[in-house]
PDB file of C-alpha atoms and ligand atoms in Angstrom:
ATOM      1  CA  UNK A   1     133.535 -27.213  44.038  1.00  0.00           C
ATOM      2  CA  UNK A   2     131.640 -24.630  41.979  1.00  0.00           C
ATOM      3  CA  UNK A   3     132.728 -23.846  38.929  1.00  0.00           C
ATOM      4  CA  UNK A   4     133.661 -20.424  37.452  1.00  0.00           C
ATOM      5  CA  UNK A   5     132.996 -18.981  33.620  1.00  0.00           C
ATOM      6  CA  UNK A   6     135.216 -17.428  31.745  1.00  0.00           C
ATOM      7  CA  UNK A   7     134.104 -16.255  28.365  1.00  0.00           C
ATOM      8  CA  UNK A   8     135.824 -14.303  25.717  1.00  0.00           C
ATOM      9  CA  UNK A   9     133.754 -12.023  23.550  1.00  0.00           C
ATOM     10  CA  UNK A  10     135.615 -11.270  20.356  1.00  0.00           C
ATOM     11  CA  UNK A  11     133.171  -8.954  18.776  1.00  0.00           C
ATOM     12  CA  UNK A  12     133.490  -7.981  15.219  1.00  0.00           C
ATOM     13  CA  UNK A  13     137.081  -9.028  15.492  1.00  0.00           C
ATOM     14  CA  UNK A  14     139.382 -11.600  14.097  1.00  0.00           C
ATOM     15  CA  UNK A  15     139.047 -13.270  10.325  1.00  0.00           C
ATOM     16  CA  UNK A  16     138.398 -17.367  10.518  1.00  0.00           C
ATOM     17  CA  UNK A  17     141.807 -17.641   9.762  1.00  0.00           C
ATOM     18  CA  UNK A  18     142.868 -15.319  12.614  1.00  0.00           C
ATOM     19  CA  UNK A  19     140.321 -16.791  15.084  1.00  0.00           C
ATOM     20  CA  UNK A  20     142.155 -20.576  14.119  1.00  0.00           C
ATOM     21  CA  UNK A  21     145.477 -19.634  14.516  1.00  0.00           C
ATOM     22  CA  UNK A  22     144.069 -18.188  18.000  1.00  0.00           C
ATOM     23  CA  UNK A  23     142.497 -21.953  18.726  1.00  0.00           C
ATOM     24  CA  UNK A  24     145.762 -23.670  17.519  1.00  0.00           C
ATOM     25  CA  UNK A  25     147.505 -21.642  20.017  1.00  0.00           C
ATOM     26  CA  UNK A  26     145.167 -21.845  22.643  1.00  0.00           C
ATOM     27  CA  UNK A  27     145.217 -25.814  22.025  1.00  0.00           C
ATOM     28  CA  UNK A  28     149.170 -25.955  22.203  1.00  0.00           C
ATOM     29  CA  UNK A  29     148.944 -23.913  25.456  1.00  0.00           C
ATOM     30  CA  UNK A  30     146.298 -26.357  27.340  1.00  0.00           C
ATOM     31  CA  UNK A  31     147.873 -29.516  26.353  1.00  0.00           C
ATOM     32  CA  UNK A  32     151.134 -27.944  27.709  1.00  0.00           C
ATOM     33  CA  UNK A  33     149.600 -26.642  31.427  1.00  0.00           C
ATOM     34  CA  UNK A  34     146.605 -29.356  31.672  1.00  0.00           C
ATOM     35  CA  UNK A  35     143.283 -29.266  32.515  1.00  0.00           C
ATOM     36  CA  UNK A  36     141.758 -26.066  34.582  1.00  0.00           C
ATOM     37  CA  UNK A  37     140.295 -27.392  38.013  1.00  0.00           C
ATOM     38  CA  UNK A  38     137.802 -25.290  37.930  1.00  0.00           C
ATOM     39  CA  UNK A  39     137.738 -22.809  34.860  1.00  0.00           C
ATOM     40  CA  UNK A  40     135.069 -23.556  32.132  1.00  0.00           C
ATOM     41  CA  UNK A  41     136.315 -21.409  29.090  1.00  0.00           C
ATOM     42  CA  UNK A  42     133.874 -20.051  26.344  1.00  0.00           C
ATOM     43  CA  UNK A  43     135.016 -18.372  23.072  1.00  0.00           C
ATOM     44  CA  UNK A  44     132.711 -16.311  21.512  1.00  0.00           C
ATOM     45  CA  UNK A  45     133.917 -15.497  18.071  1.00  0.00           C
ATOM     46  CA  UNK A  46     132.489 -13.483  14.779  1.00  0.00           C
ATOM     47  CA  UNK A  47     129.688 -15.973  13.156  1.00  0.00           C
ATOM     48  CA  UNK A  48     131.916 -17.086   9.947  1.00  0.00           C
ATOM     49  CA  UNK A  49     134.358 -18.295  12.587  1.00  0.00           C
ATOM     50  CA  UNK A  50     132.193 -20.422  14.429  1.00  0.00           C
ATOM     51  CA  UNK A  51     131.895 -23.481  13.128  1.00  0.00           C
ATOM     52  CA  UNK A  52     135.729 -23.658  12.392  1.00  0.00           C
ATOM     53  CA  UNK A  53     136.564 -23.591  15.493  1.00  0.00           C
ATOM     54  CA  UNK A  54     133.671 -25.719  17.146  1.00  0.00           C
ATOM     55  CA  UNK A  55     135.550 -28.087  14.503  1.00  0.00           C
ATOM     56  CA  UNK A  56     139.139 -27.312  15.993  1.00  0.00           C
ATOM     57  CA  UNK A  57     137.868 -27.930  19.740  1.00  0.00           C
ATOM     58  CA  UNK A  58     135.215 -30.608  19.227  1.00  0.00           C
ATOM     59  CA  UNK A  59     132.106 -30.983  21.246  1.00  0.00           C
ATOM     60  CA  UNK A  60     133.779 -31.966  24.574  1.00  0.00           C
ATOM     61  CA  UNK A  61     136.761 -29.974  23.914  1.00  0.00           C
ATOM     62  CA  UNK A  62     138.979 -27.902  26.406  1.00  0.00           C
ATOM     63  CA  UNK A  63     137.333 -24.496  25.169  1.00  0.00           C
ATOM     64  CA  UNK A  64     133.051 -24.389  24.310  1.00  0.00           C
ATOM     65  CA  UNK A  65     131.735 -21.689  22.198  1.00  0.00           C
ATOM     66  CA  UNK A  66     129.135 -19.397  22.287  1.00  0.00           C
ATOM     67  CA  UNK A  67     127.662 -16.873  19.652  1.00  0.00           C
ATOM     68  CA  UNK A  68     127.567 -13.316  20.031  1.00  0.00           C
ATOM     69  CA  UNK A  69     123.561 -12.500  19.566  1.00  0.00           C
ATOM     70  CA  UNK A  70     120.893 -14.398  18.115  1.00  0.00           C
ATOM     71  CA  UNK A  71     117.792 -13.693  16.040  1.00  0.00           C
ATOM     72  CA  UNK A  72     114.287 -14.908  17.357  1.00  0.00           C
ATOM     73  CA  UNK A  73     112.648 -17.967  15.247  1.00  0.00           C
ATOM     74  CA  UNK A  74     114.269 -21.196  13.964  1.00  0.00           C
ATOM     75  CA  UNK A  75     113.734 -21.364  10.609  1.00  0.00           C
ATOM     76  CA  UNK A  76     112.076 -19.134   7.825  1.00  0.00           C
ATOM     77  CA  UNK A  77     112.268 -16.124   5.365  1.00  0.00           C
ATOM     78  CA  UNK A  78     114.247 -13.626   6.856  1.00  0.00           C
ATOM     79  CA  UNK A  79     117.100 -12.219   5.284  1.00  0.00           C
ATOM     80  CA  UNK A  80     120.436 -11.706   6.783  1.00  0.00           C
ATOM     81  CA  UNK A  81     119.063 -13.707  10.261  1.00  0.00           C
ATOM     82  CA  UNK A  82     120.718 -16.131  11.861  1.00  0.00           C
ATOM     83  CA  UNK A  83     118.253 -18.077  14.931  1.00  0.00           C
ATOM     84  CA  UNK A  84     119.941 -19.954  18.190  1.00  0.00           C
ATOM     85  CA  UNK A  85     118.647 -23.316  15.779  1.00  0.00           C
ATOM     86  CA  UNK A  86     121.066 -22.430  13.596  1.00  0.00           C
ATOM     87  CA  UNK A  87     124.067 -21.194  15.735  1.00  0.00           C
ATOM     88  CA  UNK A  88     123.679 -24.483  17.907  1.00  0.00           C
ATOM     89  CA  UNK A  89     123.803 -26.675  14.939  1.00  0.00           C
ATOM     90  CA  UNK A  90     127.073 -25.071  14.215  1.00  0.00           C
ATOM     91  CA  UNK A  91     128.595 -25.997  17.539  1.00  0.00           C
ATOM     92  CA  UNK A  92     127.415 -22.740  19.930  1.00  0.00           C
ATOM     93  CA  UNK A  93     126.209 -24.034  23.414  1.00  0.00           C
ATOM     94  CA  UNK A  94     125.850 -20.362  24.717  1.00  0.00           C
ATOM     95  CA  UNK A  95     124.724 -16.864  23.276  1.00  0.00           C
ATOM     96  CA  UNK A  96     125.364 -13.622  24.303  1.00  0.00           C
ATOM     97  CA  UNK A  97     121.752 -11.729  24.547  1.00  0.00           C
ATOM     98  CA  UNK A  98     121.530  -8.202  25.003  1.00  0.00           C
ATOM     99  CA  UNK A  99     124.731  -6.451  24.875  1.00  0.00           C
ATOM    100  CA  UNK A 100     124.964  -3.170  25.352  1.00  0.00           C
ATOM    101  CA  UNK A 101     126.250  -2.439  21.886  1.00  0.00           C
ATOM    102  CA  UNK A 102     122.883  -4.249  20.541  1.00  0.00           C
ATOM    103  CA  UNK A 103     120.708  -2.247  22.748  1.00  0.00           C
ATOM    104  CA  UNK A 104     122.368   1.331  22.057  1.00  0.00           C
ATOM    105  CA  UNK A 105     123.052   0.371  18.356  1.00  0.00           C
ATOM    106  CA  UNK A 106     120.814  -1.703  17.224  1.00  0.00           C
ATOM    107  CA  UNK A 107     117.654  -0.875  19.109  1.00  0.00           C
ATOM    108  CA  UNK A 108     117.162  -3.921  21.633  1.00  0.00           C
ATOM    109  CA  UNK A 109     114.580  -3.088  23.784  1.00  0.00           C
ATOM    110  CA  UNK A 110     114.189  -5.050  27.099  1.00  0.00           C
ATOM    111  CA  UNK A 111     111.142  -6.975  25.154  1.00  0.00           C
ATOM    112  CA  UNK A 112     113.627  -7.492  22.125  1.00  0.00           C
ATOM    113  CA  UNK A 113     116.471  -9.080  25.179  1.00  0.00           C
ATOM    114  CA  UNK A 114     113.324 -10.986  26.658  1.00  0.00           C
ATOM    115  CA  UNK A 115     112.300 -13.189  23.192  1.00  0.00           C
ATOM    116  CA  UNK A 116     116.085 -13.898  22.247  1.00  0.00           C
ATOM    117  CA  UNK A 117     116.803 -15.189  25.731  1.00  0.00           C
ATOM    118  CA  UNK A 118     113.714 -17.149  25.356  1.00  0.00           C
ATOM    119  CA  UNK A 119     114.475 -17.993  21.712  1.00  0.00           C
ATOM    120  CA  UNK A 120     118.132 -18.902  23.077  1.00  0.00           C
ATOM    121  CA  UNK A 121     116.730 -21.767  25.657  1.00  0.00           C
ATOM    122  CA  UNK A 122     114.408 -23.106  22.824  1.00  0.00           C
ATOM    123  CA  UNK A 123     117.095 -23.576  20.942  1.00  0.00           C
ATOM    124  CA  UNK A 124     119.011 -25.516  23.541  1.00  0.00           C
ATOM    125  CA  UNK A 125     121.743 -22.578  24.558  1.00  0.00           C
ATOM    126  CA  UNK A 126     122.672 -21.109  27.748  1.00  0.00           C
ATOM    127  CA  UNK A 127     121.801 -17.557  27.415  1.00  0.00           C
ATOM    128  CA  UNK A 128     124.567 -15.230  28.885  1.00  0.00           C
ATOM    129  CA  UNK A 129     121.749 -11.599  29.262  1.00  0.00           C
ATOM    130  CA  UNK A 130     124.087  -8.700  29.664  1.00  0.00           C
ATOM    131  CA  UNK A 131     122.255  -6.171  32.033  1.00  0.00           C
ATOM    132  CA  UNK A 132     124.240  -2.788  32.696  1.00  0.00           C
ATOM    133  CA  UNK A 133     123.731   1.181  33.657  1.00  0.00           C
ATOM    134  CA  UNK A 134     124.914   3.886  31.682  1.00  0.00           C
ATOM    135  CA  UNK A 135     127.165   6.649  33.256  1.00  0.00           C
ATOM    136  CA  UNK A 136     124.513   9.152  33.736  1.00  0.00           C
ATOM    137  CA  UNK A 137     122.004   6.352  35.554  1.00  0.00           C
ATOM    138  CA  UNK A 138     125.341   5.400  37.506  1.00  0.00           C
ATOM    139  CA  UNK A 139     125.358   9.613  38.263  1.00  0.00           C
ATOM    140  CA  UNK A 140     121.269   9.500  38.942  1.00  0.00           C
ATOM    141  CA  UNK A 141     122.004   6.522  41.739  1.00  0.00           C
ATOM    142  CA  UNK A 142     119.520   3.978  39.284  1.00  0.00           C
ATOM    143  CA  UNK A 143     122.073   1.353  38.842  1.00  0.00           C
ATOM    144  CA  UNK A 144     120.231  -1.254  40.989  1.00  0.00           C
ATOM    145  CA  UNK A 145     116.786  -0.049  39.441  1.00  0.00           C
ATOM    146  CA  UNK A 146     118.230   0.215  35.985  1.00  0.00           C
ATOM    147  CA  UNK A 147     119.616  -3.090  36.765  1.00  0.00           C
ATOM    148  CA  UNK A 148     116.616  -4.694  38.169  1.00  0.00           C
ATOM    149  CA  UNK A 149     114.257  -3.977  34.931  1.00  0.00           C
ATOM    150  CA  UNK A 150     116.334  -4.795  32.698  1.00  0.00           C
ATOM    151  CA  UNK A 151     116.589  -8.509  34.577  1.00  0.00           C
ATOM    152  CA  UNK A 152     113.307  -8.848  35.318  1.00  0.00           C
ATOM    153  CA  UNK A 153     112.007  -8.299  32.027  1.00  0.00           C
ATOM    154  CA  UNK A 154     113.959 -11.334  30.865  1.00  0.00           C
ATOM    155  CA  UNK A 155     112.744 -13.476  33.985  1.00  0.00           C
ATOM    156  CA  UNK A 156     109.266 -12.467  33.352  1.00  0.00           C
ATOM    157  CA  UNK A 157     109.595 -14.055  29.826  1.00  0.00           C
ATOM    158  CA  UNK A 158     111.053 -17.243  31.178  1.00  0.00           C
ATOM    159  CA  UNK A 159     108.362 -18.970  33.378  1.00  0.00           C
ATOM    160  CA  UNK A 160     109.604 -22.012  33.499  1.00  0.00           C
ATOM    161  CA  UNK A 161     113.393 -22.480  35.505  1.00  0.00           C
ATOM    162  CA  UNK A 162     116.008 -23.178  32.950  1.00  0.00           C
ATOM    163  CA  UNK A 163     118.336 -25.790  33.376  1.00  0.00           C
ATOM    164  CA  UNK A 164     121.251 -23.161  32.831  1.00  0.00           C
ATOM    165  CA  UNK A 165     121.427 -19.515  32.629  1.00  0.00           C
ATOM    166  CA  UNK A 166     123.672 -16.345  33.144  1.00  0.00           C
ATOM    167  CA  UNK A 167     123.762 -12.975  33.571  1.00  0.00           C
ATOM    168  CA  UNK A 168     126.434 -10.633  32.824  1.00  0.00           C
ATOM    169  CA  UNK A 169     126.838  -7.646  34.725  1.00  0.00           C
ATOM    170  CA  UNK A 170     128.139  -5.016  32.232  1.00  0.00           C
ATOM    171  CA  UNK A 171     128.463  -1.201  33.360  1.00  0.00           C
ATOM    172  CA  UNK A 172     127.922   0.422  30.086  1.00  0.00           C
ATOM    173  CA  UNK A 173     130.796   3.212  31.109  1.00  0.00           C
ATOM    174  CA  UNK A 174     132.881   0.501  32.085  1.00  0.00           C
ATOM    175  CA  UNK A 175     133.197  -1.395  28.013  1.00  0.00           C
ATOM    176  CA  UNK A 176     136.409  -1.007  27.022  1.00  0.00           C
ATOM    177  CA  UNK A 177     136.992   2.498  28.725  1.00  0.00           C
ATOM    178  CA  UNK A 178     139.692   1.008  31.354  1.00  0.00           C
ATOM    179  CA  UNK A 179     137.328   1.904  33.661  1.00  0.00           C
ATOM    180  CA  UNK A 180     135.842  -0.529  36.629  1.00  0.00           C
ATOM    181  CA  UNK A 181     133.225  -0.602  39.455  1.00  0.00           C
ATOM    182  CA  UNK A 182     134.655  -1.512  42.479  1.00  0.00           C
ATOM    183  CA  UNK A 183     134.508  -5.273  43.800  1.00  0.00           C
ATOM    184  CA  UNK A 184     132.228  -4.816  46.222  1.00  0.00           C
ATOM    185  CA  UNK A 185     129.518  -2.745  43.754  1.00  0.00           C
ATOM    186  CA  UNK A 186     129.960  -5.492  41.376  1.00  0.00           C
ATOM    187  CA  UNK A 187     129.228  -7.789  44.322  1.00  0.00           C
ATOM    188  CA  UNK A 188     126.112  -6.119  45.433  1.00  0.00           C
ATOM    189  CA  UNK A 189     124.800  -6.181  41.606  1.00  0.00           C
ATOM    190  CA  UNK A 190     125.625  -9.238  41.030  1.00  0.00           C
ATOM    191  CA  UNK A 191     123.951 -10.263  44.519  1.00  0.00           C
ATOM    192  CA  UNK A 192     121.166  -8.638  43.237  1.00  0.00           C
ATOM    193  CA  UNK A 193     120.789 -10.646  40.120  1.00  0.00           C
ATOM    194  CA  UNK A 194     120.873 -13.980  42.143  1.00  0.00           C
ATOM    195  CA  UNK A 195     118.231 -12.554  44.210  1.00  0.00           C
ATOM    196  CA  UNK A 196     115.635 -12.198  41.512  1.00  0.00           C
ATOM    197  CA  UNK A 197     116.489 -15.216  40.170  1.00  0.00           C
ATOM    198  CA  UNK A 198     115.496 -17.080  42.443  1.00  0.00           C
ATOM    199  CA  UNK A 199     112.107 -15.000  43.391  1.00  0.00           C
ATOM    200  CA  UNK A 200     111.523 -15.911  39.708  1.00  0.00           C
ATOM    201  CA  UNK A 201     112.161 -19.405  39.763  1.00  0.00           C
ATOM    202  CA  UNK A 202     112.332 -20.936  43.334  1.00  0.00           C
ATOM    203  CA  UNK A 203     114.957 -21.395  45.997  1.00  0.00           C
ATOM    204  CA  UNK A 204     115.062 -25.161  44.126  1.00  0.00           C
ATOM    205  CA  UNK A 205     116.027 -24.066  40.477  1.00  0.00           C
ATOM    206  CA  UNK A 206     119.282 -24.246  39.082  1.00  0.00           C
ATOM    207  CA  UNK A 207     121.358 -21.035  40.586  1.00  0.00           C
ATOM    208  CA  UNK A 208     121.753 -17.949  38.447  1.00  0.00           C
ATOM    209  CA  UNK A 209     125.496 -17.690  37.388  1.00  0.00           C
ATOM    210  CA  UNK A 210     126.744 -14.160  37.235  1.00  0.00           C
ATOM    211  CA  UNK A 211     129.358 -12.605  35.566  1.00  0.00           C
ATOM    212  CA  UNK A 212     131.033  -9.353  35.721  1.00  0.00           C
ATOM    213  CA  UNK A 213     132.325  -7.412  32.432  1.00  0.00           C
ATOM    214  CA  UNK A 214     133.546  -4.493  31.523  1.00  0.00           C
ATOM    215  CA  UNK A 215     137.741  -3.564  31.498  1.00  0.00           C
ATOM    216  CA  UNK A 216     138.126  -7.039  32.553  1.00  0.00           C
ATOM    217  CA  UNK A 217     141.923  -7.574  32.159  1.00  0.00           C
ATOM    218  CA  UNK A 218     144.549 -10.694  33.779  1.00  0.00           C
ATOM    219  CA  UNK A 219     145.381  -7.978  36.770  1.00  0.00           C
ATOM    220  CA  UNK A 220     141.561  -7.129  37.825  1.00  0.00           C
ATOM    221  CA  UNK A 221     139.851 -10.447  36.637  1.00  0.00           C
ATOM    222  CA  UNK A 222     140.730 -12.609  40.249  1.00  0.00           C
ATOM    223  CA  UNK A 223     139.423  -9.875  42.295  1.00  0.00           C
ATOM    224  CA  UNK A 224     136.279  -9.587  40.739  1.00  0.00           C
ATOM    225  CA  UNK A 225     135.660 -13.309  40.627  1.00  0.00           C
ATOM    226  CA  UNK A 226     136.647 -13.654  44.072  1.00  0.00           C
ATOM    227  CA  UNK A 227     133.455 -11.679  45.298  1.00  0.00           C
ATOM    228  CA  UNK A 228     131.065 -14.259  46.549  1.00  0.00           C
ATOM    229  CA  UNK A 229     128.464 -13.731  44.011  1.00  0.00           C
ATOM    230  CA  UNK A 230     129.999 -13.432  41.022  1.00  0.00           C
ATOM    231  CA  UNK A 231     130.684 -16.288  39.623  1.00  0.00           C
ATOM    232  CA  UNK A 232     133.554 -15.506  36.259  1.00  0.00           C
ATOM    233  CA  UNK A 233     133.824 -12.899  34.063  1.00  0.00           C
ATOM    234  CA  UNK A 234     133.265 -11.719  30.306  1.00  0.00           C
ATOM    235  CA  UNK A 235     135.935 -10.489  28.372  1.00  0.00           C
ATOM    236  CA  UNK A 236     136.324  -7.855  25.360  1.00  0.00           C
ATOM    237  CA  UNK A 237     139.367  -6.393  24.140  1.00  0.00           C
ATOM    238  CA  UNK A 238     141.800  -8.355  26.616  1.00  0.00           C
ATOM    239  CA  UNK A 239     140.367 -11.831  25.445  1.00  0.00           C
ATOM    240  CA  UNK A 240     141.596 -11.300  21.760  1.00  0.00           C
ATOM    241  CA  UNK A 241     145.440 -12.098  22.769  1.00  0.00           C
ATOM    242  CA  UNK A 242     145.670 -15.651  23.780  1.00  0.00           C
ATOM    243  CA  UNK A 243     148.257 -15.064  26.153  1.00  0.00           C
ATOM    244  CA  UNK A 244     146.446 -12.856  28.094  1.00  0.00           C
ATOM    245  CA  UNK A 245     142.984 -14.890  28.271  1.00  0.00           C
ATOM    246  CA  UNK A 246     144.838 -18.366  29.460  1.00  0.00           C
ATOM    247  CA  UNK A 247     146.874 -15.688  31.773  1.00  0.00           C
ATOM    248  CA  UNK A 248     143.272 -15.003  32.906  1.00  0.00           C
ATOM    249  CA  UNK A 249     141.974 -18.355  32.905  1.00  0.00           C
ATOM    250  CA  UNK A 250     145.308 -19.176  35.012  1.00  0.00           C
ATOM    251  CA  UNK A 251     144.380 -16.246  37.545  1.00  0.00           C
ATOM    252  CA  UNK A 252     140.771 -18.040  38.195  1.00  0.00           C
ATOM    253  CA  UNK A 253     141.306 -21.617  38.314  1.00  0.00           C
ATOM    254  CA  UNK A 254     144.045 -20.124  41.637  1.00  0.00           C
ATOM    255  CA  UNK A 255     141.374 -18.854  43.277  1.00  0.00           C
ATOM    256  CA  UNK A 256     139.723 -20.891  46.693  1.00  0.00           C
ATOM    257  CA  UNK A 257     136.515 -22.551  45.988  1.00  0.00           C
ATOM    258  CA  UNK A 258     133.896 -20.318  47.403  1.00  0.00           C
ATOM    259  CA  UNK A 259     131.044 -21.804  49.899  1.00  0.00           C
ATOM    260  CA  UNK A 260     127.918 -21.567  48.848  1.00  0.00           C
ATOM    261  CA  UNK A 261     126.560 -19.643  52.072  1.00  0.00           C
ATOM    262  CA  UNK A 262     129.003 -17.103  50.945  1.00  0.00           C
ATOM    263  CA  UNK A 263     126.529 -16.091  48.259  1.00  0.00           C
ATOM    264  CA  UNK A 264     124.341 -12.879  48.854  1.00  0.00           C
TER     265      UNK A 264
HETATM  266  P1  LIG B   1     135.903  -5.047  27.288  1.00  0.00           P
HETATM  267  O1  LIG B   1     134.466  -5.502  26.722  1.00  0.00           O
HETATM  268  O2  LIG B   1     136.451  -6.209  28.071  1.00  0.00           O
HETATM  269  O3  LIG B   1     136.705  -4.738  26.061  1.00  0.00           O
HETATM  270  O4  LIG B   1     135.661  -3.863  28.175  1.00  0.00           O
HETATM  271  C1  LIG B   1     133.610  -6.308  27.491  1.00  0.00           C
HETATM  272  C2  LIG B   1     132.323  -6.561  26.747  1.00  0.00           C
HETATM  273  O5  LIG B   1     131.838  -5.634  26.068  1.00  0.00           O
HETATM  274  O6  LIG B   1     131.761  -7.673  26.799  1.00  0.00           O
END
């Protein structure tokens, strides 16, 4: 049955304390419902908080976590960095690359998103690349081109098929603006993304998982998972409230398995 991801990205939210008290809950909640069929759950939390709560979960644990960017390199002199080496040695298995906050505020060029996803699967992680249009490109009609480059310029870096990987298919204007594409946009982008991934790497390689993001909330989160090539979601402001990420979780794992012809 394939498997959908959902994955919680806390930002620059939540104190270690805070994000524990989250876990703890989360923990109660999961031992009370049992295992998700076919939810895998990801937690990406503020980098103090990471290795506390790898510790709370444990490496085979009900919920994996992931950090929130990386910096290129393993090891060296380079204050303030922190490389995927170091994030998976405190318990990360995935990394966000190449959110849109870290490209309009920090100055991540496409080449910048290319080394830390390649930087990311030295290091072990699954990359989750966040690829998204603006609201004027969305105006121009250059979503799918705006789209495109951004995604190949990560595949280009990447020669060799990875054994996991994920994009996340953010609309810029849709980040925590209540805002959403419809289903069936998010569909054909995220169709789109599969489609390059495999020109890159072969019909054989593992698939491209795709997620949508952006206003993702327990009411809209089914429906966009449902579309046959997405494959989960990723989750801002609405993942910060425990409640309403397991009521997310909950709204997934109900959803029929979908065939793998189904995919675009
Ligand atoms: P949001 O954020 O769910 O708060 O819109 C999503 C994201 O930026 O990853």
């Amino acid at each position: 049955m394939s498997r959908l991801l959902l994955v919680a990205n806390w930002k620059m939210h939540k104190t270690v304390e805070e994000s524990l008290a989250w876990g703890r809950a989360a923990l109660r909640r999961l031992e009370e419902r049992g295992p998700f069929r076919r939810v895998d759950l990801v937690v990406c939390p503020t980098l103090p908080a990471l290795w506390a709560l790898a510790r709370l979960f444990g490496p085979d644990g009900p919920v994996a976590l992931g950090a929130q960017n990386l910096d290129p390199g393993r090891e060296g002199a380079v204050t303030g960095a922190v490389s995927g080496y170091l994030v998976a040695g405190a318990g990360a298995r995935y990394v966000i690359v190449g959110h849109s906050e870290r490209r309009a505020g920090f100055g991540e060029t496409d080449a910048v998103v290319a080394a830390k996803t390649r930087a990311a699967l030295e290091a072990g992680l699954i990359p989750i690349v966040c690829v998204g249009e603006t609201a004027e490109e969305r105006a121009q009609g250059a979503t799918e081109a705006v789209v495109g480059r951004q995604a190949d310029a990560v595949l280009a870096a990447v020669p060799t098929p990875p054994p996991a990987f994920v994009f996340a298919y953010e609309p810029v204007w849709a980040i925590g603006s209540g805002r959403v594409p419809t289903v069936e946009e998010a569909d054909a982008v995220a169709a789109l993304l599969v489609a390059r991934g495999r020109r890159a790497w072969g019909e054989g390689s593992a698939p491209v998982r795709v997620l949508y993001g952006g206003s993702v909330n327990p009411g809209n989160v089914a429906a966009f998972a449902a579309a046959p090539a997405v494959d989960g979601a990723l989750v801002g402001g609405a993942s910060l409230d425990v409640e309403q990420f397991l009521a997310m979780a909950d709204a997934l794992d109900g959803l029929q398995a979908k065939g793998d012809g189904d995919r675009g």
